[in-house]
Amino acid sequence: MATKFQLCPKPTFKANVSIPRPGEDDGILTFTFNHKPLKELSEIEQLEGKTAVDFLAEITVAWALPDTFSRENLEVLLDNYPGALKAIISTYYRELMGNREKN
């Protein structure tokens, strides 16, 4: 049965992020994201002094790892897998805009 359309979306959504790993196939990590309206995202992006981790902390809520989801662990993820930043942000915007890849 098809889901009914709603004017206001659910506050969070999940998406699988393909994270590049050196010398291995990409790892798939499921994130739970905050749904942010475009106007709010624009305001977050324009705040001076904000870092990439600040932005990720605004749009992410949880992940499917046994490690606790926290700002510090986000930093560890990005430090160990530098390609994760682009992968997470790209997946977030692709889901937000409905530009999903079809099999």
Short mmCIF file of C-alpha atoms in Angstrom, two decimals:
data_model
loop_
_atom_site.label_atom_id
_atom_site.label_comp_id
_atom_site.label_asym_id
_atom_site.label_seq_id
_atom_site.Cartn_x
_atom_site.Cartn_y
_atom_site.Cartn_z
CA MET A 1 0.00 0.00 0.00
CA ALA A 2 1.36 3.41 -0.92
CA THR A 3 2.19 5.86 1.84
CA LYS A 4 0.00 8.95 1.92
CA PHE A 5 1.72 12.20 1.10
CA GLN A 6 2.05 14.72 3.92
CA LEU A 7 2.73 18.45 3.67
CA CYS A 8 5.15 18.25 6.60
CA PRO A 9 7.60 15.31 6.42
CA LYS A 10 8.64 13.08 9.29
CA PRO A 11 11.30 14.76 11.47
CA THR A 12 13.91 12.07 10.74
CA PHE A 13 14.75 9.61 7.98
CA LYS A 14 17.24 6.80 7.51
CA ALA A 15 19.62 6.27 4.63
CA ASN A 16 22.51 3.95 3.85
CA VAL A 17 25.80 5.77 3.27
CA SER A 18 28.52 4.11 1.20
CA ILE A 19 31.79 5.10 2.91
CA PRO A 20 35.06 4.65 1.01
CA ARG A 21 37.62 2.50 2.84
CA PRO A 22 41.25 2.40 1.74
CA GLY A 23 42.18 -0.98 0.26
CA GLU A 24 38.68 -2.41 0.80
CA ASP A 25 35.23 -2.22 -0.70
CA ASP A 26 33.11 0.67 0.52
CA GLY A 27 31.44 0.12 3.87
CA ILE A 28 27.72 0.69 4.20
CA LEU A 29 26.65 2.58 7.31
CA THR A 30 23.02 3.46 8.02
CA PHE A 31 22.51 6.98 9.37
CA THR A 32 19.41 8.52 10.86
CA PHE A 33 19.20 12.10 9.64
CA ASN A 34 17.25 15.14 10.80
CA HIS A 35 14.93 16.45 8.13
CA LYS A 36 15.79 20.12 7.76
CA PRO A 37 13.82 22.47 5.51
CA LEU A 38 15.97 24.06 2.79
CA LYS A 39 15.72 27.50 4.40
CA GLU A 40 17.09 26.14 7.68
CA LEU A 41 19.88 24.25 5.91
CA SER A 42 20.89 27.42 4.12
CA GLU A 43 21.08 29.27 7.43
CA ILE A 44 23.21 26.50 8.99
CA GLU A 45 25.59 26.45 6.01
CA GLN A 46 26.08 30.23 6.12
CA LEU A 47 27.01 30.54 9.78
CA GLU A 48 30.61 31.65 10.01
CA GLY A 49 32.96 29.58 12.10
CA LYS A 50 30.97 26.37 11.55
CA THR A 51 33.01 23.29 10.73
CA ALA A 52 32.06 20.20 8.75
CA VAL A 53 31.59 18.33 12.03
CA ASP A 54 29.24 21.11 13.22
CA PHE A 55 27.17 20.64 10.08
CA LEU A 56 27.10 16.85 10.45
CA ALA A 57 26.07 17.22 14.09
CA GLU A 58 23.09 19.31 12.92
CA ILE A 59 21.88 16.86 10.26
CA THR A 60 22.65 13.48 11.86
CA VAL A 61 20.93 11.85 14.82
CA ALA A 62 22.24 8.28 14.99
CA TRP A 63 24.09 5.53 13.15
CA ALA A 64 23.95 1.76 13.00
CA LEU A 65 27.28 1.14 14.74
CA PRO A 66 27.87 -0.41 18.15
CA ASP A 67 29.91 2.70 19.01
CA THR A 68 27.92 5.49 20.63
CA PHE A 69 26.81 8.20 18.24
CA SER A 70 28.47 11.42 19.41
CA ARG A 71 30.27 14.42 18.04
CA GLU A 72 33.58 12.95 19.19
CA ASN A 73 32.90 9.68 17.36
CA LEU A 74 31.87 11.61 14.25
CA GLU A 75 35.30 13.23 14.39
CA VAL A 76 36.94 9.79 14.74
CA LEU A 77 34.98 8.52 11.72
CA LEU A 78 36.05 11.49 9.59
CA ASP A 79 39.65 11.25 10.77
CA ASN A 80 39.86 7.55 9.91
CA TYR A 81 37.76 7.70 6.72
CA PRO A 82 38.18 11.15 5.12
CA GLY A 83 35.83 10.23 2.25
CA ALA A 84 33.02 9.78 4.76
CA LEU A 85 32.32 13.54 4.91
CA LYS A 86 31.45 13.84 1.24
CA ALA A 87 29.59 10.51 1.28
CA ILE A 88 27.40 11.48 4.25
CA ILE A 89 26.56 14.96 2.99
CA SER A 90 25.92 13.73 -0.57
CA THR A 91 23.61 10.98 0.67
CA TYR A 92 21.74 13.45 2.88
CA TYR A 93 21.06 15.88 0.04
CA ARG A 94 20.26 13.09 -2.43
CA GLU A 95 17.64 11.71 -0.02
CA LEU A 96 16.31 15.16 0.84
CA MET A 97 15.86 15.99 -2.85
CA GLY A 98 14.48 12.55 -3.69
CA ASN A 99 17.30 11.79 -6.13
CA ARG A 100 17.64 8.14 -5.19
CA GLU A 101 19.57 5.71 -7.36
CA LYS A 102 17.46 2.93 -8.83
CA ASN A 103 18.72 -0.66 -9.13
#
